[in-house]
């Protein structure tokens, strides 16, 4: 899951702070969610806010009520979400699992320090990243016309739980599912729902696991049935841009340089690079320093050192780089409705270069290579 650079403002009267918490009742009813900066602000606003809740009914066009009157930028339309899947009590949880608020991440904001992992932490990262790869591969094998993204989410959820891990996206800032499924013009953070995949779609599966006190994060874009030549070219360019960036990871390289590599390649292919979501440090925290923009001439802070772990996850668009967000406050689509593709790895800087912690296995399904 990419880290967004967009932050909503707390809805509590007179607050004005950035807000990470969303009203769970709004989400469960399919209503436009309202953001709050803290549980205190949520409680203070509750007497008035609760009056906005009503039954979740389909809009006149058959879509969830939250999308009534919404002007979509492309042909994709959302389905309905199933109830949130339960997490067994024995599964260790990150600090946001119950409240939706990533308190540790919030406490670390403002710091530019990049954690150097200990040998024990590195081994824990290897373990969870291997689990993440196995779960992604299991989900990818289910991709075909007629399968819903909610069914893929079920597979991800059950495969994650079977490994004793927690699906990191679940309740992260109130995200309601165990993975992100982004179809066609959806750039990232698509919420699994009842829409069946169709022949010719492209779909990105973004998998994140928490196990042993650390997180893993990876994604790939897959073809659904037979796709057109331009879809193949877009997905290949997305994959190649990530591989080129990884080839530049080694001690002493500035993090900002990766964006130059990615955009230089993507532009030559006639594609654009999304700017509003970035790669990120990862470990004990799901999202932490460094921030890693994928576009050129960025202002990223930091120099790679052995023991750094982070994600690179360029989002490459057929058309313009600008994005819009659906009323669910998560699903990010291209502004012009054209398609987007993405690949992601969690990486470890070594003494001599890089280790791809979420590397493909020999039997991993793949759309391109």
Coordinates of C-alpha atoms in Angstrom, one line a residue:
X1 CA 0.0 0.0 0.0
X2 CA 1.5 3.3 -1.1
X3 CA 1.7 6.3 1.2
X4 CA -0.5 9.2 0.2
X5 CA 0.7 12.8 0.4
X6 CA -2.9 14.0 0.7
X7 CA -4.4 14.6 4.2
X8 CA -8.0 15.4 5.1
X9 CA -8.9 17.9 7.8
X10 CA -10.6 17.0 11.1
X11 CA -14.4 17.5 10.9
X12 CA -14.7 18.4 14.6
X13 CA -15.8 22.1 14.8
X14 CA -12.9 24.4 15.4
X15 CA -10.2 21.8 15.2
X16 CA -8.5 22.1 11.8
X17 CA -5.8 19.4 12.3
X18 CA -4.9 16.8 9.8
X19 CA -7.2 13.7 10.2
X20 CA -6.5 10.0 9.9
X21 CA -9.5 8.5 11.5
X22 CA -12.7 7.8 9.6
X23 CA -16.1 7.2 11.1
X24 CA -16.6 3.4 11.1
X25 CA -20.4 3.8 11.0
X26 CA -20.2 5.9 7.8
X27 CA -18.0 3.2 6.3
X28 CA -20.3 0.3 7.3
X29 CA -23.4 2.1 5.9
X30 CA -21.7 3.0 2.6
X31 CA -21.9 6.8 3.4
X32 CA -19.3 9.4 2.6
X33 CA -16.8 9.0 5.4
X34 CA -15.9 11.9 7.7
X35 CA -12.4 12.2 9.1
X36 CA -11.3 13.1 12.6
X37 CA -7.8 13.7 14.1
X38 CA -8.4 11.8 17.3
X39 CA -10.9 9.8 19.3
X40 CA -11.5 12.8 21.5
X41 CA -12.6 14.9 18.5
X42 CA -14.7 12.0 17.2
X43 CA -16.5 11.7 20.6
X44 CA -17.0 15.5 20.8
X45 CA -18.6 15.6 17.4
X46 CA -20.6 12.4 17.7
X47 CA -23.9 13.9 19.0
X48 CA -24.2 16.0 15.8
X49 CA -22.4 13.7 13.4
X50 CA -24.5 10.6 14.2
X51 CA -27.5 12.4 12.7
X52 CA -26.0 12.0 9.3
X53 CA -26.2 8.2 9.4
X54 CA -28.9 6.5 7.5
X55 CA -29.6 3.2 5.8
X56 CA -27.2 2.1 3.1
X57 CA -29.4 1.8 -0.1
X58 CA -28.4 1.6 -3.7
X59 CA -28.5 4.8 -5.7
X60 CA -30.9 5.1 -8.6
X61 CA -28.2 3.9 -11.0
X62 CA -27.6 0.7 -9.0
X63 CA -24.4 1.8 -7.4
X64 CA -23.8 2.1 -3.6
X65 CA -25.4 5.3 -2.3
X66 CA -22.1 6.9 -1.6
X67 CA -21.6 7.3 -5.3
X68 CA -25.0 8.9 -6.1
X69 CA -24.4 11.7 -8.6
X70 CA -20.6 11.1 -8.7
X71 CA -19.0 11.8 -12.1
X72 CA -16.6 9.0 -12.8
X73 CA -13.5 9.8 -14.9
X74 CA -13.5 6.4 -16.7
X75 CA -15.8 3.4 -17.4
X76 CA -15.1 1.4 -14.2
X77 CA -18.0 1.3 -11.6
X78 CA -17.8 0.1 -8.0
X79 CA -19.7 -2.9 -6.6
X80 CA -20.9 -3.4 -3.1
X81 CA -18.6 -4.3 -0.2
X82 CA -19.1 -7.4 2.0
X83 CA -18.9 -7.1 5.8
X84 CA -15.4 -6.8 7.2
X85 CA -13.8 -10.2 7.8
X86 CA -12.9 -11.1 11.4
X87 CA -9.4 -11.5 12.7
X88 CA -8.9 -14.4 15.1
X89 CA -7.9 -13.3 18.6
X90 CA -4.6 -15.2 18.6
X91 CA -3.2 -13.1 15.7
X92 CA -0.7 -10.4 16.8
X93 CA -1.9 -7.0 15.8
X94 CA -0.4 -3.6 14.9
X95 CA -1.4 -0.6 17.0
X96 CA -4.1 0.6 14.7
X97 CA -6.0 -2.7 14.4
X98 CA -8.8 -1.8 16.9
X99 CA -9.0 2.0 16.5
X100 CA -7.9 2.6 12.9
X101 CA -5.4 5.1 14.2
X102 CA -1.7 4.3 13.5
X103 CA -0.5 6.0 16.7
X104 CA 3.2 4.9 16.3
X105 CA 3.3 6.4 12.8
X106 CA 1.8 9.6 14.0
X107 CA 4.3 9.9 16.9
X108 CA 7.2 9.5 14.4
X109 CA 6.0 12.2 12.0
X110 CA 8.4 15.1 11.6
X111 CA 11.5 13.0 12.0
X112 CA 13.8 12.5 9.0
X113 CA 15.8 9.7 10.7
X114 CA 15.8 6.4 8.8
X115 CA 16.0 3.3 10.9
X116 CA 19.0 0.9 10.3
X117 CA 17.6 -2.6 11.0
X118 CA 19.4 -5.0 13.3
X119 CA 20.2 -8.5 12.1
X120 CA 17.3 -9.8 14.0
X121 CA 14.9 -7.2 12.4
X122 CA 16.3 -8.1 9.0
X123 CA 15.6 -11.7 9.5
X124 CA 12.0 -10.9 10.7
X125 CA 11.6 -8.8 7.5
X126 CA 12.8 -11.7 5.3
X127 CA 10.2 -14.0 7.0
X128 CA 7.2 -11.7 6.6
X129 CA 8.2 -10.7 3.1
X130 CA 8.4 -14.3 2.0
X131 CA 4.9 -14.8 3.5
X132 CA 3.7 -11.8 1.6
X133 CA 5.0 -13.2 -1.6
X134 CA 3.3 -16.5 -1.0
X135 CA -0.1 -14.8 -0.3
X136 CA 0.2 -12.6 -3.4
X137 CA 0.9 -15.6 -5.6
X138 CA -2.1 -17.5 -4.1
X139 CA -4.3 -14.5 -4.9
X140 CA -2.9 -14.1 -8.4
X141 CA -3.8 -17.7 -9.3
X142 CA -7.5 -16.7 -8.8
X143 CA -7.4 -13.8 -11.3
X144 CA -9.7 -14.7 -14.2
X145 CA -12.9 -13.3 -15.8
X146 CA -16.0 -13.6 -13.5
X147 CA -14.1 -13.7 -10.2
X148 CA -14.9 -10.7 -7.9
X149 CA -12.3 -8.7 -6.2
X150 CA -14.1 -9.5 -3.0
X151 CA -13.4 -13.2 -3.6
X152 CA -9.7 -12.3 -4.1
X153 CA -9.8 -10.5 -0.8
X154 CA -11.3 -13.6 0.9
X155 CA -8.4 -15.6 -0.5
X156 CA -5.9 -13.1 0.8
X157 CA -7.5 -12.9 4.2
X158 CA -7.6 -16.6 4.7
X159 CA -4.1 -17.2 3.4
X160 CA -2.7 -14.4 5.7
X161 CA -4.5 -15.8 8.8
X162 CA -3.4 -19.3 8.0
X163 CA 0.2 -18.1 8.3
X164 CA -0.4 -16.5 11.7
X165 CA -0.1 -13.0 10.2
X166 CA -2.3 -9.9 10.2
X167 CA -3.4 -8.2 6.9
X168 CA -1.7 -4.8 7.3
X169 CA -4.3 -2.9 5.3
X170 CA -7.2 -4.1 7.6
X171 CA -8.4 -1.0 9.5
X172 CA -5.4 1.0 8.6
X173 CA -6.9 4.5 8.8
X174 CA -10.2 2.5 8.6
X175 CA -9.5 0.7 5.3
X176 CA -12.1 -2.1 5.4
X177 CA -10.4 -5.0 3.6
X178 CA -7.3 -7.3 3.7
X179 CA -5.8 -6.1 0.4
X180 CA -6.1 -3.5 -2.3
X181 CA -7.5 -4.4 -5.7
X182 CA -7.0 -1.7 -8.4
X183 CA -8.7 -2.3 -11.7
X184 CA -8.0 -0.5 -15.0
X185 CA -8.0 3.3 -14.3
X186 CA -7.7 2.8 -10.5
X187 CA -4.1 3.8 -9.6
X188 CA -4.1 2.4 -6.1
X189 CA -6.1 1.7 -2.9
X190 CA -9.0 0.1 -4.7
X191 CA -11.4 -1.5 -2.2
X192 CA -12.4 -5.1 -3.0
X193 CA -16.1 -5.5 -3.8
X194 CA -18.8 -7.4 -5.7
X195 CA -17.7 -6.4 -9.2
X196 CA -16.6 -9.4 -11.3
X197 CA -13.4 -9.0 -13.2
X198 CA -13.9 -8.8 -17.0
X199 CA -12.0 -10.1 -19.9
X200 CA -9.5 -7.4 -20.9
X201 CA -9.2 -5.9 -17.5
X202 CA -5.8 -5.3 -15.8
X203 CA -5.9 -5.6 -12.0
X204 CA -3.2 -4.7 -9.4
X205 CA -3.2 -6.8 -6.2
X206 CA -1.5 -5.0 -3.3
X207 CA -0.6 -7.3 -0.4
X208 CA 0.7 -6.2 3.0
X209 CA 1.3 -8.5 6.0
X210 CA 2.3 -7.9 9.7
X211 CA 4.1 -10.8 11.4
X212 CA 6.9 -10.9 14.0
X213 CA 6.6 -7.2 14.8
X214 CA 7.3 -6.0 11.2
X215 CA 5.4 -5.4 8.0
X216 CA 5.8 -6.6 4.3
X217 CA 4.4 -4.7 1.3
X218 CA 4.3 -5.8 -2.3
X219 CA 2.1 -5.7 -5.4
X220 CA 1.9 -6.8 -9.0
X221 CA -0.4 -6.0 -11.9
X222 CA -2.1 -9.0 -13.7
X223 CA -4.0 -9.5 -17.0
X224 CA -7.6 -10.8 -16.8
X225 CA -8.1 -13.0 -19.8
X226 CA -6.9 -11.5 -23.1
X227 CA -5.8 -7.9 -23.0
X228 CA -5.0 -5.4 -25.7
X229 CA -1.5 -4.6 -26.9
X230 CA -1.5 -1.2 -25.2
X231 CA -2.3 -2.8 -21.8
X232 CA 0.6 -5.1 -22.2
X233 CA 2.9 -2.2 -23.1
X234 CA 1.7 -0.2 -20.1
X235 CA 2.2 -3.1 -17.6
X236 CA 5.6 -4.0 -19.0
X237 CA 6.7 -0.4 -18.7
X238 CA 5.5 -0.3 -15.1
X239 CA 7.5 -3.5 -14.3
X240 CA 10.6 -2.3 -16.1
X241 CA 10.6 1.1 -14.3
X242 CA 10.6 -0.7 -11.0
X243 CA 13.5 -3.0 -12.1
X244 CA 15.5 0.0 -13.3
X245 CA 15.0 1.7 -9.9
X246 CA 16.0 -1.4 -8.0
X247 CA 19.2 -1.6 -10.1
X248 CA 20.2 1.8 -8.7
X249 CA 19.7 0.8 -5.0
X250 CA 23.1 0.6 -3.1
X251 CA 24.8 2.4 -0.3
X252 CA 25.5 6.1 -0.9
X253 CA 22.7 6.7 -3.4
X254 CA 20.3 9.5 -2.6
X255 CA 16.7 8.4 -2.4
X256 CA 15.6 11.3 -4.6
X257 CA 17.6 9.7 -7.5
X258 CA 15.1 6.8 -7.9
X259 CA 12.4 9.2 -9.2
X260 CA 14.7 10.5 -11.9
X261 CA 15.4 7.0 -13.1
X262 CA 11.7 6.0 -13.1
X263 CA 10.4 9.1 -14.8
X264 CA 13.2 9.2 -17.4
X265 CA 12.2 5.7 -18.5
X266 CA 8.4 6.1 -18.3
X267 CA 8.5 9.4 -20.3
X268 CA 10.4 7.7 -23.1
X269 CA 7.7 5.1 -23.3
X270 CA 5.0 7.9 -23.6
X271 CA 3.6 7.3 -20.1
X272 CA 3.4 9.5 -17.0
X273 CA 4.3 8.9 -13.4
X274 CA 1.9 9.5 -10.5
X275 CA 3.1 12.1 -8.0
X276 CA 0.6 12.1 -5.0
X277 CA 1.5 8.7 -3.6
X278 CA 5.1 7.5 -2.8
X279 CA 7.2 4.6 -1.8
X280 CA 8.1 4.5 1.9
X281 CA 10.2 3.1 4.7
X282 CA 8.8 0.0 6.3
X283 CA 9.5 -2.3 9.3
X284 CA 8.0 -1.9 12.7
X285 CA 5.9 0.8 11.1
X286 CA 3.8 0.2 8.0
X287 CA 4.7 3.6 6.6
X288 CA 7.7 5.6 7.8
X289 CA 10.8 7.4 6.6
X290 CA 12.1 7.7 4.0
X291 CA 9.5 8.9 1.5
X292 CA 10.4 7.9 -2.0
X293 CA 8.7 9.8 -4.8
X294 CA 8.7 8.1 -8.2
X295 CA 9.0 11.3 -10.3
X296 CA 12.0 13.4 -11.3
X297 CA 13.4 16.4 -9.5
X298 CA 11.7 15.5 -6.2
X299 CA 12.9 16.8 -2.8
X300 CA 13.2 13.4 -1.0
X301 CA 15.5 13.5 2.0
X302 CA 18.1 10.8 2.8
X303 CA 20.9 8.6 1.5
X304 CA 20.8 4.8 1.3
X305 CA 22.7 2.9 4.0
X306 CA 23.0 -0.8 4.7
X307 CA 20.1 -1.9 6.9
X308 CA 17.5 0.4 5.4
X309 CA 14.3 -1.2 4.3
X310 CA 11.8 0.5 2.1
X311 CA 9.3 0.1 -0.8
X312 CA 9.6 1.3 -4.4
X313 CA 6.2 1.2 -6.2
X314 CA 5.9 3.4 -9.3
X315 CA 2.4 4.0 -10.6
X316 CA 2.6 4.5 -14.4
X317 CA -0.4 6.0 -16.3
X318 CA -1.4 5.8 -20.0
X319 CA -2.5 9.4 -19.9
X320 CA -1.9 12.3 -17.5
X321 CA -0.3 11.8 -14.1
X322 CA -3.0 13.6 -12.1
X323 CA -5.5 11.7 -10.0
X324 CA -8.9 12.0 -8.3
X325 CA -10.2 10.1 -5.3
X326 CA -13.6 8.4 -5.2
X327 CA -16.1 9.3 -2.5
X328 CA -15.0 6.3 -0.5
X329 CA -11.9 8.3 0.4
X330 CA -9.5 5.6 -0.7
X331 CA -9.9 4.6 -4.4
X332 CA -7.6 6.8 -6.5
X333 CA -8.2 6.9 -10.2
X334 CA -6.6 8.7 -13.1
X335 CA -8.0 12.1 -13.9
X336 CA -8.6 11.3 -17.5
X337 CA -10.0 7.8 -17.0
X338 CA -7.1 6.0 -18.8
X339 CA -5.4 3.0 -17.3
X340 CA -2.7 2.8 -14.7
X341 CA -0.3 -0.1 -13.7
X342 CA 2.0 -0.7 -10.7
X343 CA 4.5 -3.1 -9.3
X344 CA 6.1 -2.9 -5.8
X345 CA 8.8 -4.6 -3.8
X346 CA 10.1 -4.3 -0.3
X347 CA 13.9 -3.8 -0.5
X348 CA 16.9 -4.1 1.9
X349 CA 20.0 -2.1 1.3
X350 CA 23.0 -4.4 1.7
X351 CA 26.8 -3.6 2.0
X352 CA 27.2 -4.2 -1.7
X353 CA 23.8 -3.4 -3.2
X354 CA 20.2 -4.5 -2.6
X355 CA 18.2 -7.6 -1.6
X356 CA 14.7 -7.9 -2.9
X357 CA 12.9 -9.2 0.2
X358 CA 9.6 -9.8 -1.7
X359 CA 11.2 -11.4 -4.8
X360 CA 9.3 -13.7 -7.0
X361 CA 9.6 -17.4 -6.6
X362 CA 10.2 -19.8 -9.5
X363 CA 6.5 -20.7 -9.5
X364 CA 5.1 -17.2 -9.0
X365 CA 2.4 -16.2 -11.5
X366 CA 3.4 -13.2 -13.6
X367 CA 1.9 -11.1 -16.4
X368 CA 5.3 -9.8 -17.5
X369 CA 9.0 -10.3 -16.8

